[in-house]
Amino acid sequence: MSASPRLVSRLAERLFPLREPRALASACLLLALVSPLAGLSGYACWSRYEQGKAAAVQALQDKARLSSLVVAERLDKWTTVGRSLAARPAMAKAAAGKDWAGAMRLLRSTPEDFPDIESLFLCDPAGTLHENQPPLPGVQGRNFAFRDWYTGVSYGWRTFVSPAYLRADLPQVNVVAVAEPIRHQGRVVGILVLRILLETIGDWAKELRGGTGLSILIVDQKGQVLFHPDVPAQGPIQEWSSTTVIASLLRGERGWRGDKTATDKTGQLEAYEPVPGYGWGVVVARPAEEAFRPAHDAALFLALACGLATALTAAGSWLVLRLVAERMAMTEELQAANKELETFSYSVSHDLRAPLRAIEGFSKILLEDHAERLDQEGKRVLAVVQVGVLKMARLIDDLLAFSRLGRQAMSKASVDMTGLAGSVLRDLMDGGPGPPLQGQAPTAEVRPMPPAWGDAALMRQVYANLISNALKFSRKAQAPRVEVGSRQEGAQTVYFVRDNGAGFDMRYADKLFGVFQRLHGQDEFEGTGVGLAVVHRIVTRHGGRVRAQGKVGEGAEFAFILPGEES
């Protein structure tokens, strides 16, 4: 019996009399454990549904806002055209001289240049029409001061976009007018009126729909319908100013309304937005059921998923606990194995010293006491044996140092990295601890570095290995150079040792920090292949990271990052 069922059984024995069925007791306990999850799942489903509805409303409002901006942009285009035409010096001069025919000749090509403009005409400041294009009978000489466009443009003599109206000339069609005053030497001498069919506004709305089930309504500043899919452009102009949404638009308000619960299959979700600067408005509508369907489907899917998760939680809890227990046991076994391996490595390395000393001693006796009995080949072989013994001894020393790192306690404090690196470099350059230098003496520089938080003795080993490697691998360069320093990468300090030596192929960079891993042969550069593994282990024990970059024949950079004191 696993720990979890045993715990449930013991709780059941305490909470329920022995005469009660044990299965019922266990079921009740599991129900008590699962009930909070079920409650959270229900809340999550409700919250997801509300979020989905809010997203649907927001999407419709965004569509309404975008549509209003597009309508404003089209109206800006019309008013800009009217303003540029009325501002022509020749136009102003002709209107000032009441040469209306001459003024109209300047505008003959306007309907061709701007297809949205259905027709245009010129009036004097009192509103009397003198010329129109294309020429239409029955309107020249008539005064139109009663029109909304005249009331709007004469109020302050500024550009005005009118509400929809039925034009007087034949054929009578529903249009919108853009009225622009014509000025000459600072006074108004005429009015240029551009007329646009409501069908043109309908074309805009059709371009704006861009979604299944969407419908768009555009109204003017009187609440008259400029476009609606159910209202013909060339029929009686309908005024919807009494409806709630249109009344809000006429007050300059934006918002939405509709059936939030979507229980009414015919309900509409509507978002409305005023057209800035013109008093018009845009309404984007969508059936509420369709708008909220994604939220409903997502909530339903989440409910099914939560239900399945709740059903599986009770059955899976004991498995999770069991896996955790097994993982803990495996971790303990792994830690014990690692400790045993470190002890084994230390013992093996230590025990290898005795036979090595014997080999070294006997080979030395042969060379010193029995040299006369050996020929040249025999002496050479013994010399090779002694060199091999020295290499093996160095390898054992490195292996012992590596194995001690796992047992050595760390004493962390603020470490003067500049002073530490300088001391290591001086020792290596002066023939102190570390491998002797060979070849041309390099130029070495230690730049000022900020202090680090770590074990000073271990950090000394890091620099000893990195700097000795840099000195070794750069000795064959034409002008050997080694640089020790740091740089900031965001909030982190990166300490580096850089050289211009042999470098390495980045394809094999992952092998650099393994024990006994070498990218160069012994005949090129001496070494045991343990130094970088020591660096990696020390930096990792500090909770830091180490990395390498290089290029064959151009040098290498080894860098490490240490956590701060708070870590």
Tab-separated table of N, CA and C in Angstrom, residues 1 44 52 62 91 112 210-211 215 232 267 324 332 348-349 351 423 455 468 567:
chain	number	residue	atom	x	y	z
A	1	MET	N	0.854	-1.201	0.000
A	1	MET	CA	0.000	0.000	0.000
A	1	MET	C	0.884	1.244	0.000
A	44	ALA	N	-13.350	29.552	-13.275
A	44	ALA	CA	-12.534	29.785	-14.471
A	44	ALA	C	-13.395	29.795	-15.730
A	52	GLY	N	-14.437	36.472	-22.835
A	52	GLY	CA	-14.753	36.325	-24.251
A	52	GLY	C	-15.796	37.335	-24.701
A	62	ASP	N	-13.711	48.472	-31.603
A	62	ASP	CA	-12.541	48.794	-32.433
A	62	ASP	C	-12.934	48.934	-33.895
A	91	MET	N	-9.686	81.518	-59.820
A	91	MET	CA	-11.065	81.285	-59.385
A	91	MET	C	-11.556	82.459	-58.555
A	112	GLU	N	-14.250	64.559	-63.689
A	112	GLU	CA	-13.432	63.494	-64.262
A	112	GLU	C	-12.214	63.199	-63.390
A	210	GLY	N	-15.966	43.879	-43.994
A	210	GLY	CA	-14.852	42.985	-43.720
A	210	GLY	C	-15.101	41.921	-42.684
A	211	GLY	N	-16.295	41.443	-42.482
A	211	GLY	CA	-16.559	40.391	-41.503
A	211	GLY	C	-17.931	39.810	-41.701
A	215	SER	N	-22.916	44.486	-40.014
A	215	SER	CA	-23.645	45.484	-40.789
A	215	SER	C	-23.216	46.856	-40.298
A	232	PRO	N	-32.565	51.884	-49.134
A	232	PRO	CA	-32.039	52.243	-50.461
A	232	PRO	C	-31.487	53.668	-50.456
A	267	GLY	N	-31.375	39.306	-31.030
A	267	GLY	CA	-30.717	40.466	-30.442
A	267	GLY	C	-29.515	40.904	-31.263
A	324	VAL	N	7.186	11.518	-6.999
A	324	VAL	CA	8.025	12.423	-6.217
A	324	VAL	C	8.906	11.643	-5.256
A	332	GLU	N	18.828	10.977	-3.983
A	332	GLU	CA	19.712	10.568	-2.894
A	332	GLU	C	20.729	9.534	-3.372
A	348	VAL	N	41.948	6.263	-6.139
A	348	VAL	CA	42.701	5.726	-7.266
A	348	VAL	C	43.903	6.610	-7.589
A	349	SER	N	43.627	7.935	-7.647
A	349	SER	CA	44.720	8.848	-7.973
A	349	SER	C	45.816	8.766	-6.917
A	351	ASP	N	46.473	6.195	-4.899
A	351	ASP	CA	47.138	4.893	-4.913
A	351	ASP	C	48.053	4.714	-6.118
A	423	SER	N	48.359	38.965	-9.501
A	423	SER	CA	49.278	38.097	-8.746
A	423	SER	C	49.527	36.792	-9.485
A	455	ASP	N	34.944	32.560	-3.377
A	455	ASP	CA	36.043	32.004	-2.598
A	455	ASP	C	37.355	32.412	-3.278
A	468	SER	N	47.260	30.593	-17.585
A	468	SER	CA	48.313	29.691	-18.072
A	468	SER	C	47.955	29.128	-19.440
A	567	SER	N	22.945	36.447	-3.847
A	567	SER	CA	22.652	35.086	-4.271
A	567	SER	C	23.220	34.059	-3.300
